[in-house]
GROMACS .gro file of C-alpha atoms in nm:
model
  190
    1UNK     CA    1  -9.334  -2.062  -3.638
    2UNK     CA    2  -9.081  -2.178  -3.892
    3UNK     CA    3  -9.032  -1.832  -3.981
    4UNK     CA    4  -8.980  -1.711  -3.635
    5UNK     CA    5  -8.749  -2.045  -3.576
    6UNK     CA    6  -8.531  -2.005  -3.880
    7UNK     CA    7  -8.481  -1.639  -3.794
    8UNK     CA    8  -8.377  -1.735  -3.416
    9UNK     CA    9  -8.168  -2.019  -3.555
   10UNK     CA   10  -8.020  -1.784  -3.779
   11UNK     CA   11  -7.963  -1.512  -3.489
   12UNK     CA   12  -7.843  -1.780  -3.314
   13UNK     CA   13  -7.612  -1.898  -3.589
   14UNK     CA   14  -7.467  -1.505  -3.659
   15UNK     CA   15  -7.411  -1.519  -3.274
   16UNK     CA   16  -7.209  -1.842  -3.215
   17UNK     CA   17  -7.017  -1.766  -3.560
   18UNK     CA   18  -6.933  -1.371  -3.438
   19UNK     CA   19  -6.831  -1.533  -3.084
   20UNK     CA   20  -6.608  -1.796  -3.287
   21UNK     CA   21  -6.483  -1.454  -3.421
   22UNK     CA   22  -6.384  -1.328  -3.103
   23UNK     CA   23  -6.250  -1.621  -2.923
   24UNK     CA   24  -6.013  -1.689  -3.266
   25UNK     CA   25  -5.888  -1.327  -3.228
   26UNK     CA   26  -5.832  -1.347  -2.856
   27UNK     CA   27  -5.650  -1.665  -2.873
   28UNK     CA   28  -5.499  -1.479  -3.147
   29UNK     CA   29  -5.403  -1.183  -2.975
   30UNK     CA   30  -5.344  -1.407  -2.681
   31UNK     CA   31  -5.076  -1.622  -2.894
   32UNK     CA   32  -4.894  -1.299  -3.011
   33UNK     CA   33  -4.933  -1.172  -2.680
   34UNK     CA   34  -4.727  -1.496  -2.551
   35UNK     CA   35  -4.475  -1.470  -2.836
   36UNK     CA   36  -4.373  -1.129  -2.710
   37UNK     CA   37  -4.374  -1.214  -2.379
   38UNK     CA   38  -4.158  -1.522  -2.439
   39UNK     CA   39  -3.938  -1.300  -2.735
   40UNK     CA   40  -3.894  -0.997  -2.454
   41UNK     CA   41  -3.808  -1.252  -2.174
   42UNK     CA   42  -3.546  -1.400  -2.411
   43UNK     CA   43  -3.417  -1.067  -2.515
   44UNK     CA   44  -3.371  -0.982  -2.114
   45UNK     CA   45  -3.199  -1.302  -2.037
   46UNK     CA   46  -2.995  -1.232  -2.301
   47UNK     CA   47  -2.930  -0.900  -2.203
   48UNK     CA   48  -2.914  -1.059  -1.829
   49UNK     CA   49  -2.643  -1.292  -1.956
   50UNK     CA   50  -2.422  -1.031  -2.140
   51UNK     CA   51  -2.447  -0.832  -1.834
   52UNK     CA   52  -2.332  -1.111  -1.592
   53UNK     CA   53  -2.097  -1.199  -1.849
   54UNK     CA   54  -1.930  -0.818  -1.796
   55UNK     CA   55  -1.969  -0.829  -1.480
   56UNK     CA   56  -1.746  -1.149  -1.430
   57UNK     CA   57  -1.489  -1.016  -1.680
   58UNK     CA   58  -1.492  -0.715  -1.486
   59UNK     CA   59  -1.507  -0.897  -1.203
   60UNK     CA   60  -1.186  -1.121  -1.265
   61UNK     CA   61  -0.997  -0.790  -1.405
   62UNK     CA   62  -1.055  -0.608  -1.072
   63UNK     CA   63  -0.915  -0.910  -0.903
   64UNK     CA   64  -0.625  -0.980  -1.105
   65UNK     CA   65  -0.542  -0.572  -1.074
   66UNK     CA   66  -0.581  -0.641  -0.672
   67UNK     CA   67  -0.365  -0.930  -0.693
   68UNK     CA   68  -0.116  -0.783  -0.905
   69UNK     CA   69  -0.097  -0.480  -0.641
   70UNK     CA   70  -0.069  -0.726  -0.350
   71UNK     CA   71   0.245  -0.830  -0.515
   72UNK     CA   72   0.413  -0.536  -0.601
   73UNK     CA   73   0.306  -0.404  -0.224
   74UNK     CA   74   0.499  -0.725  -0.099
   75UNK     CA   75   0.776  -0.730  -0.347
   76UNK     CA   76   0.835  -0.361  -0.219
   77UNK     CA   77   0.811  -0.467   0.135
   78UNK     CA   78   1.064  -0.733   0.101
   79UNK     CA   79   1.305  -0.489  -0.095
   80UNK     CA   80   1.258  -0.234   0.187
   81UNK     CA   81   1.312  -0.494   0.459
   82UNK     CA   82   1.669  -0.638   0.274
   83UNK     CA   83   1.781  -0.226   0.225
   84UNK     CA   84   1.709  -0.232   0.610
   85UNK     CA   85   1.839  -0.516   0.688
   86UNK     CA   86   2.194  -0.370   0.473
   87UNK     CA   87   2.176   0.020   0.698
   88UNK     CA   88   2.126  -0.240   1.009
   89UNK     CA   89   2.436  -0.462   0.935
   90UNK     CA   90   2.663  -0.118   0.854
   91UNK     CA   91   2.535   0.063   1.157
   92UNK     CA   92   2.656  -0.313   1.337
   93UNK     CA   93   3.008  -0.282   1.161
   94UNK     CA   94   3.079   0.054   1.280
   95UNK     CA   95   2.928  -0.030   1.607
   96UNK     CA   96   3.188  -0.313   1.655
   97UNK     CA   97   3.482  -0.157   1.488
   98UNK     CA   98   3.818  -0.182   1.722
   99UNK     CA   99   3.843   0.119   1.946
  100UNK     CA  100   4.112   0.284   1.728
  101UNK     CA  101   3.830   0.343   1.450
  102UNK     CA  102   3.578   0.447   1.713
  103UNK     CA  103   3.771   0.725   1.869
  104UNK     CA  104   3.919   0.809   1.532
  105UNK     CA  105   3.508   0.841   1.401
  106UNK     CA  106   3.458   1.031   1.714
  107UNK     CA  107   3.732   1.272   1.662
  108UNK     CA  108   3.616   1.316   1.323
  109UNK     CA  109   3.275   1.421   1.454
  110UNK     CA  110   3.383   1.628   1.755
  111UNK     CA  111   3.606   1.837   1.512
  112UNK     CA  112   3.359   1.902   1.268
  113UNK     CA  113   3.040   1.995   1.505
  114UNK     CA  114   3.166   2.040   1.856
  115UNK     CA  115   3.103   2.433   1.997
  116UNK     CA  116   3.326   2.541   2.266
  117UNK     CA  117   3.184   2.475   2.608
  118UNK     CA  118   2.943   2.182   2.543
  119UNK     CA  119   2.901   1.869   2.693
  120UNK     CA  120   2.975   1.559   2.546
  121UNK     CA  121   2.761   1.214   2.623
  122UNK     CA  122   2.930   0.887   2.495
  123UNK     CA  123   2.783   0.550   2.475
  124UNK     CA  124   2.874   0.290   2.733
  125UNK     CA  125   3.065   0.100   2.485
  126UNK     CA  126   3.291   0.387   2.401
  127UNK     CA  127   3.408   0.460   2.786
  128UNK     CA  128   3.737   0.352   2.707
  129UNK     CA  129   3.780   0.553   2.375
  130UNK     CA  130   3.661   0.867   2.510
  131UNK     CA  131   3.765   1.045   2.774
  132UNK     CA  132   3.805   1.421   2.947
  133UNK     CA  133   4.188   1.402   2.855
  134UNK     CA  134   4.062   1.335   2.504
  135UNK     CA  135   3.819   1.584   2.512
  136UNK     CA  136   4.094   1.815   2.667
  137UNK     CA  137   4.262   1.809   2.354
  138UNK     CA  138   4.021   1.974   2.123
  139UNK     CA  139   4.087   2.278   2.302
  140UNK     CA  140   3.698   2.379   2.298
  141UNK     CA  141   3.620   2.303   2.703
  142UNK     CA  142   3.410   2.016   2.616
  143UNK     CA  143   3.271   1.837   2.955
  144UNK     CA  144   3.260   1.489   2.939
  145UNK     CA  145   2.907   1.392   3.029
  146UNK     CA  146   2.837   1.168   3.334
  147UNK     CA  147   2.525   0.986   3.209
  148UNK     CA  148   2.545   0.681   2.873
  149UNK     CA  149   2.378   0.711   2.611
  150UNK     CA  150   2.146   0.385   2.522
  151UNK     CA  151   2.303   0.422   2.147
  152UNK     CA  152   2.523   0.144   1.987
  153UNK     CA  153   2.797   0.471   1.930
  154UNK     CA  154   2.848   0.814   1.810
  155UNK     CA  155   2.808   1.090   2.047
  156UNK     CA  156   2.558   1.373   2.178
  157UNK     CA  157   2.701   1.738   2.239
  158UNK     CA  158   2.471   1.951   2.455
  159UNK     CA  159   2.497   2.301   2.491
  160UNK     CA  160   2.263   2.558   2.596
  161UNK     CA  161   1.920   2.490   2.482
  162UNK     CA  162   2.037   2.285   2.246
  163UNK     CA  163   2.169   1.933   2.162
  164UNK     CA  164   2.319   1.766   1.821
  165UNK     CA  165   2.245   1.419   1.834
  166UNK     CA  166   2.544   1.265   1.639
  167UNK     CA  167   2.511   0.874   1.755
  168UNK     CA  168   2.563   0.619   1.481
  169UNK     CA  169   2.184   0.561   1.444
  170UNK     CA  170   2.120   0.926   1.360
  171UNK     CA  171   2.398   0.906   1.126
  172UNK     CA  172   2.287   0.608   0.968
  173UNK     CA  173   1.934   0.716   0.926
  174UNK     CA  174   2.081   1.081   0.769
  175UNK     CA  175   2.277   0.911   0.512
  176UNK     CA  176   2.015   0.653   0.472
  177UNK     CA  177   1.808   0.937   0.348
  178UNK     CA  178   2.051   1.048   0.052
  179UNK     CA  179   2.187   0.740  -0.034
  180UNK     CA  180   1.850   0.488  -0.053
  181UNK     CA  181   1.779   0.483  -0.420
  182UNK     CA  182   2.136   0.464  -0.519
  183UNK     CA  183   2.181   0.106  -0.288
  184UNK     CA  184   1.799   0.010  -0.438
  185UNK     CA  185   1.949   0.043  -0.784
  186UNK     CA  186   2.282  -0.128  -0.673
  187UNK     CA  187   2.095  -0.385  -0.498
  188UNK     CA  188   1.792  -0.459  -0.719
  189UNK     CA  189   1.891  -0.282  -1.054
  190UNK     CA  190   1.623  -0.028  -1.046
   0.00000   0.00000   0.00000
């Protein structure tokens, strides 16, 4: 039986060393397998990282664009509210001019755009500056209107079908449109 023993032991012996074999390669393989996984999941949180990284620089680049924006939005507001603010103080002036100026303005207008036959409406403040005998003298049979206008001055000639609306804020706004960028430059030097 020593025979039959020895080869069993020796079976036995081949077996445990090829399964010492085995397990050494699969903790192996294991331990490599682990080293990738650990190398890749560096790699990604590397790549995670450079990617956050972008994304905050991108991040702080989109907000200092929006901020920068949001200024030049409000520094434009505030530049369109002062070239306001200088129409709104020159339609005031001629507004409150003495009634020489007024009806002299008015005269000027009438002359210029008046059609014979039309109908001339006045502001309430300029009752005393214009009247029919005024009218009367520009020889066109203008009709002096019976209703005010709710304008600060200038007037309105109606004729038939039609009406020119020549009140101070109409004015203002006309000229405003030609002359904006010229007081922008004079005001802000652009």
């Amino acid at each position: 039986m020593n025979g039959n023993q020895n080869i069993i032991n020796k079976i036995l012996s081949d077996a445990e060393a090829r399964c010492a074999e085995i397990k050494a390669s699969a903790q192996a393989a294991a331990d490599a397998a682990v080293k990738r996984a650990i190398a890749q999941t560096e790699q990604e949180s590397k790549n995670a990282d450079a990617r956050i990284e972008k994304m905050r620089e991108e991040s702080l680049r989109n907000a200092m664009s929006a901020a920068q924006l949001n200024a030049r939005k409000y520094a434009l507001q505030q530049k369109q509210k002062i070239i306001a603010s200088c129409y709104e103080k020159a339609l005031q002036r001629m507004a409150e001019s003495p009634a020489d100026k007024r009806r002299e303005f008015i005269a000027k207008i009438i002359g210029q755009y008046a059609e014979k036959g039309e109908r001339v409406y006045i502001c309430a403040a300029d009752k005393d500056v214009v009247t029919q005998k005024f009218l009367d003298g520009f020889a066109l049979d203008l009709t002096l209107g019976k209703k005010y206008l709710s304008a600060k001055g200038g007037v309105v000639l109606e004729g038939e079908g039609y009406d020119k609306d020549l009140t101070l804020e109409k004015l203002v706004d006309y000229v405003r449109g030609g002359t904006e960028a010229q007081v922008a430059r004079v005001l802000f030097g652009e």
